[in-house]
Short mmCIF file of C-alpha atoms and ligand atoms in Angstrom, two decimals:
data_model
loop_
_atom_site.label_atom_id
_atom_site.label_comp_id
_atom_site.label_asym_id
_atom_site.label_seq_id
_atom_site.Cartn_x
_atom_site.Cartn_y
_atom_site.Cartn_z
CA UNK A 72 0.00 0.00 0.00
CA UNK A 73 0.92 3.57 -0.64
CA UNK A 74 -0.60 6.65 0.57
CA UNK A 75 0.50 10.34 -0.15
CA UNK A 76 2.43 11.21 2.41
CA UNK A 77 3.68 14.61 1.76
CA UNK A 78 7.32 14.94 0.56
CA UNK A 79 8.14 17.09 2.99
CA UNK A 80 6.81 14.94 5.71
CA UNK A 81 8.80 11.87 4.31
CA UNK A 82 12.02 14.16 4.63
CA UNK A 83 11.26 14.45 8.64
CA UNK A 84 12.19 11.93 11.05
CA UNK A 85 10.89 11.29 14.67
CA UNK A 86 12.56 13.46 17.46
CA UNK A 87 15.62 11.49 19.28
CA UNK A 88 14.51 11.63 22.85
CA UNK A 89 16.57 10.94 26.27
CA UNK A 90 15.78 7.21 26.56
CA UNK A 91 13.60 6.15 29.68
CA UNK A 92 15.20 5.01 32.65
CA UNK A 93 12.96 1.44 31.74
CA UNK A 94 14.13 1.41 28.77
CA UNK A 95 17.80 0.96 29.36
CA UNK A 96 17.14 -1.41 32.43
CA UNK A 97 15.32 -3.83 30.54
CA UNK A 98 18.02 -3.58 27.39
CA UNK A 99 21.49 -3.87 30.00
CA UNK A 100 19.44 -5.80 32.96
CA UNK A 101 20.86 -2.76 35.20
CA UNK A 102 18.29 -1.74 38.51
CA UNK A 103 19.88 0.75 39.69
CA UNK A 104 19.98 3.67 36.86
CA UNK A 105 20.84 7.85 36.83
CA UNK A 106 19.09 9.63 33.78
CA UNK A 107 21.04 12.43 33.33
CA UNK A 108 20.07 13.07 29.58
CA UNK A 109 16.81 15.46 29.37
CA UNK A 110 17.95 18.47 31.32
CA UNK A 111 14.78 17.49 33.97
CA UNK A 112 14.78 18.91 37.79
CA UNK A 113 16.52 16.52 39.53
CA UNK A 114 14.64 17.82 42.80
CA UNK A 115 11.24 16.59 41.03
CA UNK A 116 8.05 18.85 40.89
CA UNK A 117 7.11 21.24 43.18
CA UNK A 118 4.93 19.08 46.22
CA UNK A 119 2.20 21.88 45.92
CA UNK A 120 1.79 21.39 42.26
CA UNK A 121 1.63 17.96 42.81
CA UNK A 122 -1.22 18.68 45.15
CA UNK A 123 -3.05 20.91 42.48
CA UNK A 124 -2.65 18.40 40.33
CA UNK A 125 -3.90 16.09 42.47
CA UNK A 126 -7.14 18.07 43.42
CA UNK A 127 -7.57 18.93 39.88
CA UNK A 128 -7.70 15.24 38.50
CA UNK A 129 -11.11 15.11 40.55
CA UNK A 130 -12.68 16.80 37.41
CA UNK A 131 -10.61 15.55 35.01
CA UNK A 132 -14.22 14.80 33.13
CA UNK A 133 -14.57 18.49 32.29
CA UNK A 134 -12.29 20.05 29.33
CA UNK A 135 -9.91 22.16 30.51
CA UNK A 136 -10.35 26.13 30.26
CA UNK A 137 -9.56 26.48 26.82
CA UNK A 138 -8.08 29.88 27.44
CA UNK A 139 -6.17 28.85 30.67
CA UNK A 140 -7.51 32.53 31.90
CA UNK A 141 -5.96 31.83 35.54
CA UNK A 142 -2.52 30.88 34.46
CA UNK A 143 -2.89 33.35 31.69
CA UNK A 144 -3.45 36.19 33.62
CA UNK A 145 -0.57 35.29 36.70
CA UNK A 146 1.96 35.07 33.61
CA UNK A 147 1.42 38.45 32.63
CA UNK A 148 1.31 39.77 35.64
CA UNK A 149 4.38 38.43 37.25
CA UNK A 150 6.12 39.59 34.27
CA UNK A 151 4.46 43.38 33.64
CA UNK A 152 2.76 42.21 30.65
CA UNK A 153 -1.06 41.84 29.75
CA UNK A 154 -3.06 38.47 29.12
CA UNK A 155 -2.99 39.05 25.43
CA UNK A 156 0.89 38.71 25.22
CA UNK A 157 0.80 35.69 26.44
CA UNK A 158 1.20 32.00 24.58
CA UNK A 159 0.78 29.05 26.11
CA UNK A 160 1.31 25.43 24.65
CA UNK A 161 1.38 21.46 25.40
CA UNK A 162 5.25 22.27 26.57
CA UNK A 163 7.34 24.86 24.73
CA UNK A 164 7.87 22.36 21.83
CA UNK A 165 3.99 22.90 20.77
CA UNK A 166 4.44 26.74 20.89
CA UNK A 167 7.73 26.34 18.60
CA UNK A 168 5.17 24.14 16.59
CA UNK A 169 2.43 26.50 16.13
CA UNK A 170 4.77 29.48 15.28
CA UNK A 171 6.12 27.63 12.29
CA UNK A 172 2.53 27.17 11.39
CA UNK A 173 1.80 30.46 11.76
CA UNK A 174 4.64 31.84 10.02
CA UNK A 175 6.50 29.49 7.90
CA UNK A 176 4.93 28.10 4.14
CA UNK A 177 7.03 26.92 1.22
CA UNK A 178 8.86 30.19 -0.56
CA UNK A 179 9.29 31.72 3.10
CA UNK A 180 12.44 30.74 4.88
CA UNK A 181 14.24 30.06 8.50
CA UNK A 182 17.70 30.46 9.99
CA UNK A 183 18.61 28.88 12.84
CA UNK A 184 22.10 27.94 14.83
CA UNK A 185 23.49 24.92 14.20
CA UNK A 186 23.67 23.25 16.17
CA UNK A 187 21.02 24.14 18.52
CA UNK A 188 17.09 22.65 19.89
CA UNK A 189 16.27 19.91 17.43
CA UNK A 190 12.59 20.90 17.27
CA UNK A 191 13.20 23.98 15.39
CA UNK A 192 14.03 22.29 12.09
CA UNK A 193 10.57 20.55 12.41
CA UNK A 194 8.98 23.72 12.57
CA UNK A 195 10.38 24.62 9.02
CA UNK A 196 10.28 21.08 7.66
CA UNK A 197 7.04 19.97 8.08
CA UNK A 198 5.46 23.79 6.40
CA UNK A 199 7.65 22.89 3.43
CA UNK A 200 9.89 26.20 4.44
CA UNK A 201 13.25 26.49 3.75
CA UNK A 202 15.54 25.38 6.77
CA UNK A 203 18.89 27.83 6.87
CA UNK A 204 21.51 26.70 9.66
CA UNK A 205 24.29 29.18 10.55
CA UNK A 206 27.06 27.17 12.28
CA UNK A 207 27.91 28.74 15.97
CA UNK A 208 31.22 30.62 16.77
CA UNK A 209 34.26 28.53 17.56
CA UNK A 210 33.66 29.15 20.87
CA UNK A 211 29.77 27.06 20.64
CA UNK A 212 27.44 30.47 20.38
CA UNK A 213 25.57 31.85 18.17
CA UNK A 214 27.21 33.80 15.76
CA UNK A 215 24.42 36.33 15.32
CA UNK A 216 26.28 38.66 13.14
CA UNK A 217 26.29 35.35 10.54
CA UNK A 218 22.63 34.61 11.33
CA UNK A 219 21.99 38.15 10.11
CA UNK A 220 23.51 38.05 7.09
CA UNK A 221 21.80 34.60 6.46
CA UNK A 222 18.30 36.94 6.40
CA UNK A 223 17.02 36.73 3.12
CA UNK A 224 13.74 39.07 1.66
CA UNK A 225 12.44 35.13 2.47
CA UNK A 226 12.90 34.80 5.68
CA UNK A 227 10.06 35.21 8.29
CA UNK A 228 11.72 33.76 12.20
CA UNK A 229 14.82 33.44 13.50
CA UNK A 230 15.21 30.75 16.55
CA UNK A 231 18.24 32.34 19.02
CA UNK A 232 18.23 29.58 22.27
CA UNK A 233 19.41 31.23 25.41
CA UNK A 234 20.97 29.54 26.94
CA UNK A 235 21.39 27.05 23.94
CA UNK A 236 20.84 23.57 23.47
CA UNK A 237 23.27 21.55 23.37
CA UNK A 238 26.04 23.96 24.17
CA UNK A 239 24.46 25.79 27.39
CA UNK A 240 26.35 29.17 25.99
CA UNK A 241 24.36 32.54 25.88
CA UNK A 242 24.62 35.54 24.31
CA UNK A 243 24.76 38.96 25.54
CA UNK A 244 22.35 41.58 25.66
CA UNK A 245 24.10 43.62 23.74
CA UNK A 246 24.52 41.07 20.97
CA UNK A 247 21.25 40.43 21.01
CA UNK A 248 19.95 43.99 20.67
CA UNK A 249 22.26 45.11 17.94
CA UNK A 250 21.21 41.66 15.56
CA UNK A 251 17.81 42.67 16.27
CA UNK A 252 17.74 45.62 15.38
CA UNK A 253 19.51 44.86 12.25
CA UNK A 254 17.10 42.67 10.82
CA UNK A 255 14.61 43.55 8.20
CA UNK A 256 10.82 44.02 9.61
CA UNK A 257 9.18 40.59 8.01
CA UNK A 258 11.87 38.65 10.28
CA UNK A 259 10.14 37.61 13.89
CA UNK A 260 12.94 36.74 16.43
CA UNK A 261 12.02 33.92 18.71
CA UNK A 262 14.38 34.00 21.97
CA UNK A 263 13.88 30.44 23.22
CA UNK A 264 14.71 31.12 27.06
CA UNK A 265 13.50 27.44 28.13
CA UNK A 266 16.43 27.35 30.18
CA UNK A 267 16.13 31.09 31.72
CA UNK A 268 15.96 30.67 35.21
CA UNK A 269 19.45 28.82 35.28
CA UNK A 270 21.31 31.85 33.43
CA UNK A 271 19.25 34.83 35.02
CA UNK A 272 22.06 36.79 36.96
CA UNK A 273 25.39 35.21 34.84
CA UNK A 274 27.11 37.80 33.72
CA UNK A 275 25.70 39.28 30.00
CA UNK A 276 22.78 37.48 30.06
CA UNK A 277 19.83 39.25 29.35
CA UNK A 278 15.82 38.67 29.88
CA UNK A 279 14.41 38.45 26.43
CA UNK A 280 11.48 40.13 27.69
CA UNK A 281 13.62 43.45 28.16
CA UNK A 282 13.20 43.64 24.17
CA UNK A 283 10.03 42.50 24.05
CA UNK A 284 9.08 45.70 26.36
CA UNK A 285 10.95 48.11 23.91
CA UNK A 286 8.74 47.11 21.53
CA UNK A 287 11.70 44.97 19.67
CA UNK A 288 10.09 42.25 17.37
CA UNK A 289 10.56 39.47 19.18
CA UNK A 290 9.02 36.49 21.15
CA UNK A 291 10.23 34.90 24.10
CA UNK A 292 9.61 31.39 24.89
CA UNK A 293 9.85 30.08 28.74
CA UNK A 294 8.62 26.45 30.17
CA UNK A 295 7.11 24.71 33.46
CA UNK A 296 9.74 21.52 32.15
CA UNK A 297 12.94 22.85 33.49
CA UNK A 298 13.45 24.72 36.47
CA UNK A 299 9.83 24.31 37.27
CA UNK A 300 9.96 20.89 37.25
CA UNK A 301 7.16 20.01 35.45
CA UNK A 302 8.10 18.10 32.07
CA UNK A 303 5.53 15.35 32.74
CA UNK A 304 2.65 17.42 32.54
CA UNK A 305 3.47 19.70 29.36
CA UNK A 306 3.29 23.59 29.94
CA UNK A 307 5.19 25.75 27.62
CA UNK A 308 4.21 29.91 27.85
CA UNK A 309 5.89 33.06 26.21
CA UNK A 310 5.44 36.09 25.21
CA UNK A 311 5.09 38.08 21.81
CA UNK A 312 3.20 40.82 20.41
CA UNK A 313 -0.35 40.75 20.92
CA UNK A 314 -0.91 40.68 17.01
CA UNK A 315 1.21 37.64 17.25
CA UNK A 316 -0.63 36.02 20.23
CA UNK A 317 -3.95 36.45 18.24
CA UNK A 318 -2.63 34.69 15.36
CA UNK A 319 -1.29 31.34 17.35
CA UNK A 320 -4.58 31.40 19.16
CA UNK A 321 -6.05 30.74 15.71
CA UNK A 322 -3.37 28.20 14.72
CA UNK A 323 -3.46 25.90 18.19
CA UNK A 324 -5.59 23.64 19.11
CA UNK A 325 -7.98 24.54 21.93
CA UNK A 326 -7.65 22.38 25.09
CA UNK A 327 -3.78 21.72 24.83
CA UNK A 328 -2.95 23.06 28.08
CA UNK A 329 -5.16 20.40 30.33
CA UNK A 330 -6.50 21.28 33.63
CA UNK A 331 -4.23 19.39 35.76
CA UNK A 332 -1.11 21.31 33.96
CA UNK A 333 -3.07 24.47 34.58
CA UNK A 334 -3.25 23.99 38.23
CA UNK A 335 0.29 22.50 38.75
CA UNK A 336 1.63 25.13 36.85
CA UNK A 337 0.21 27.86 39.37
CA UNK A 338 0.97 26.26 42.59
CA UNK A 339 4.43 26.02 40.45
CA UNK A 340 4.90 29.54 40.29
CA UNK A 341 3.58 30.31 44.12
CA UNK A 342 6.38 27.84 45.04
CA UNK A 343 9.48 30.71 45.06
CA UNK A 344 11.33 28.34 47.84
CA UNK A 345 11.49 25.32 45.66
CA UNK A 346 12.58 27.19 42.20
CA UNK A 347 15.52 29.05 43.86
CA UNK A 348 16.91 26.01 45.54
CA UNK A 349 16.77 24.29 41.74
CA UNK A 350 18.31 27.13 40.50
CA UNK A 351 21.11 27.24 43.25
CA UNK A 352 21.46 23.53 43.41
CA UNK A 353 21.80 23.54 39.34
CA UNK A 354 24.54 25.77 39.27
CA UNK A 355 26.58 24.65 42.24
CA UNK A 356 26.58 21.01 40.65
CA UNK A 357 27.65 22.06 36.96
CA UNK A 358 30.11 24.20 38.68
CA UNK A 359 31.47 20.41 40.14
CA UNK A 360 31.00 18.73 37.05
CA UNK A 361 33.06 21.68 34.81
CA UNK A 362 35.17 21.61 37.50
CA UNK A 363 36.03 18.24 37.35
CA UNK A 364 36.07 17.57 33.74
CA UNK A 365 38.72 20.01 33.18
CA UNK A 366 40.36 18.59 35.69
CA UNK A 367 40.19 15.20 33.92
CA UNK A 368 41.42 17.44 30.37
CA UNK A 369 38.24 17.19 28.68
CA UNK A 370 37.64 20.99 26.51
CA UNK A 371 34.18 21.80 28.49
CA UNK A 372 32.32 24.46 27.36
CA UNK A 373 30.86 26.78 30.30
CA UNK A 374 27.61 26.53 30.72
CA UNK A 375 24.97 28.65 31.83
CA UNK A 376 22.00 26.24 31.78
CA UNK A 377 21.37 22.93 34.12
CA UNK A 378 23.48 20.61 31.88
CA UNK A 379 27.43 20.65 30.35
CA UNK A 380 28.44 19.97 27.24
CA UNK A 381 31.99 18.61 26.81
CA UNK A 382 34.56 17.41 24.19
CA UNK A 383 35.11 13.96 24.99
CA UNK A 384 38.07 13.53 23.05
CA UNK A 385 36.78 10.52 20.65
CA UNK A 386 33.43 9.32 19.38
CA UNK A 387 30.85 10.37 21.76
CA UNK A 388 28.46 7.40 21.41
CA UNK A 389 31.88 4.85 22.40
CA UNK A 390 32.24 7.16 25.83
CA UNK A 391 28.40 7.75 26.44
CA UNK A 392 28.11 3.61 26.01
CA UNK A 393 30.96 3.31 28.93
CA UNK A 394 28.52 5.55 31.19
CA UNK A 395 25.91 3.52 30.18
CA UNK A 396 27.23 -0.03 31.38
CA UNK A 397 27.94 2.23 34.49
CA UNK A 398 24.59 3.14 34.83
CA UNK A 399 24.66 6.68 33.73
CA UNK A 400 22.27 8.29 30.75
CA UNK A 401 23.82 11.00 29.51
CA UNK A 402 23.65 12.41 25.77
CA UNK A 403 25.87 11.70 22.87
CA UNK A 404 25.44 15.05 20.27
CA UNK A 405 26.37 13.01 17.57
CA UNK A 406 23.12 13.52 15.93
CA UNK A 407 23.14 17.14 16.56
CA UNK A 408 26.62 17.56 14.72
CA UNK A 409 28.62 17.66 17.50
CA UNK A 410 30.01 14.11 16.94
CA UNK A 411 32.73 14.46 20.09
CA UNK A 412 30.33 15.89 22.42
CA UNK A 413 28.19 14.98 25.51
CA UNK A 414 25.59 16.72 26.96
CA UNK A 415 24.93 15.80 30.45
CA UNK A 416 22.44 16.86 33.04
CA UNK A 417 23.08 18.65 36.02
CA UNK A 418 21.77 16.12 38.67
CA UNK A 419 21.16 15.85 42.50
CA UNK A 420 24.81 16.36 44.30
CA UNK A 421 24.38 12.04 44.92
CA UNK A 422 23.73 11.94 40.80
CA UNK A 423 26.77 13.72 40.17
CA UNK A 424 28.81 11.46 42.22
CA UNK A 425 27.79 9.00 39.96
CA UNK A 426 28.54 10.64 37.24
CA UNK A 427 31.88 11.37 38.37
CA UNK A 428 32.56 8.02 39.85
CA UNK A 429 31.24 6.39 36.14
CA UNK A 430 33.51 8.67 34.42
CA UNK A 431 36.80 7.92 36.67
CA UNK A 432 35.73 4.33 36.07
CA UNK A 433 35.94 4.50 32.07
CA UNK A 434 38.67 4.04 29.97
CA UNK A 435 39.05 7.58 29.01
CA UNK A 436 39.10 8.35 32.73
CA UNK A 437 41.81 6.55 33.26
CA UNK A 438 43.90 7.81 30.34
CA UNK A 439 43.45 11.46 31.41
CA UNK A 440 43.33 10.30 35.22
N1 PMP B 239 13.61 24.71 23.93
C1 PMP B 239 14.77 24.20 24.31
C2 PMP B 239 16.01 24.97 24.03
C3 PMP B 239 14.82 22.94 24.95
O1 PMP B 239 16.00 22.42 25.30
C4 PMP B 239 13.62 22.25 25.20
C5 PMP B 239 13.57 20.91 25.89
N2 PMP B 239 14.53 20.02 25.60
C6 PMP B 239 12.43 22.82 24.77
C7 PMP B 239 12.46 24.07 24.15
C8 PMP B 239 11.11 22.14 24.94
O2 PMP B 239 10.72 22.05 26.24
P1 PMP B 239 9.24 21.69 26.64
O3 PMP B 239 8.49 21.31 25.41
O4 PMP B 239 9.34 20.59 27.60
O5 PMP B 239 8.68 22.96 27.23
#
């Protein structure tokens, strides 16, 4: 049988996630497993959004509010905007989604780091636009002044991450501001901030949403899945002009944000105590892991996000299959172009031990040792 599949659908493949912790147990017969792969809060979720969520399964029969007016409305206010600057999404990935649908056709075009979040290709790819990748700097950031030039009469978004993924670099305000106001005024800049929290105080980083307020052209994507520790329940938000917010409110579909995400995801942001000890606890344990890695003479790049990236000297996938038989997920960025690098997770100060210990106990930790 054949069925007509678009072309530019048959191009796409499936997104590479971390691998479940199940997953790897039943395949190496291993119980006692660290996943240290999908940048998650290694403190878990807040206990009062698991509570909300709790009390908000008991009506799990109704739809959710379609226009998530609570969460909506705390959003903007927390961050001196109004309701209709706000997006909201099934995680940030469905709001990266729904802008390519809202922008992106075939003819238009998108530039993008390279490498940097996976999900922004699929944005282009599946709305048959033109995918442009400008390689980052030789020191792993985005080389905005070459993403600028890469602007075409075509192109209608730019994705910056910051901090990125893989690399966990950022770039400064400064930076930012100038390539922004460089580009043409069809270009829409989308500052993916998913990993915010963890940067917010480094020095040069800046809050997207200090462009967004000088009326810059830009939207600024945040998410419950990081510092928030909520990636099981899927809340994305952000912020963009409200011209923009009225035009992804036409493109999504209406009950993505469910009720129990709704409610976790305000007992989330009530819960100040549990964020800032993710956010110190984060930084103090990729300060250990740099720390040690360049002890061990791996090239890390510094990080300002809750995982490292590091030049493992080889193949990635032979050193990330050593941590493996050690127990330890971590992330090979060989399918991300980065064929020497792993990404690994900042986990609790116990997970890092492991980490450590798994490291010291493979062969490349011995060489270096
Ligand atoms: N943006 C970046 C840069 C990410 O690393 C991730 C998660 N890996 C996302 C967006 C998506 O996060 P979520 O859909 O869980 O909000």
């Amino acid at each position: 049988m054949s069925y007509s599949i678009r072309p530019a659908v048959q191009r796409m493949r499936p997104y590479p996630p971390g691998r479940p912790i199940e997953e790897v147990q039943r395949e190496l017969g291993l119980s006692d497993l660290v996943k240290l792969a999908s940048n998650e809060n290694p403190l878990g979720p807040s206990p009062r959004a698991v509570e909300a969520a709790k009390r908000a399964a008991e009506t799990m029969n109704v739809y959710p509010d379609a226009r998530s007016y609570r969460l909506r409305a705390t959003l903007a206010e927390r961050n001196g905007l109004t309701p209709d600057h706000v997006l909201l999404g099934c995680g940030s990935d469905e709001i990266i989604g729904i802008l390519g649908d809202v922008f992106l056709e075939p003819g238009r075009e998108m530039v993008m780091g390279d490498p940097s979040f996976i999900r922004y290709e699929a944005a282009a790819q599946v709305n048959g636009a033109k995918l442009v990748k400008v390689p980052l700097t030789a020191d792993y950031r985005h080389d905005l002044p070459a993403m600028a030039a890469a602007v075409t009469p075509d192109t209608r978004m730019v994705f910056v991450a910051n901090p990125n993924n893989p690399t966990g670099t950022i770039v400064s305000g400064q930076e930012l501001e100038a390539f922004v106001d460089a580009l043409p005024g069809h270009v829409l800049v989308v500052l993916d901030e998913a990993y915010f929290e963890f940067a917010d105080g480094d020095e040069g980083h800046v809050d997207g949403l200090s462009l967004l307020r000088s009326g810059r052209r830009v939207a600024v994507l945040r998410t419950f899945s990081k510092a928030y520790g909520l990636a099981g329940i899927r809340v994305g938000f952000g912020f963009a002009d409200p011209e923009v917010v009225q035009a992804f409110e036409s493109a999504r579909s209406p009950f993505d944000v469910n009720s129990l995400a709704q409610e976790a995801a305000l007992a989330a942001l009530d819960d100040v105590a549990h964020l800032a000890e993710t956010v110190r606890s984060a930084k103090e344990g990729r300060r250990r892991i740099e720390d040690f890695l360049t002890g061990q003479g791996f090239e890390v790049i510094p990080s300002h996000a809750n995982f490292v990236c590091f030049d493992t000297g080889g193949p990635a996938a032979d050193l990330a299959q050593e941590l493996l038989h050690q127990g330890v997920i971590v992330r090979p960025c060989t399918a991300l172009g980065l064929p020497r690098h792993i990404r690994v997770s900042v986990g609790t100060p116990s997970e890092v031990d492991r980490f450590v210990q798994a490291v010291l106990t493979t062969t490349k930790g011995k060489v270096t040792a």
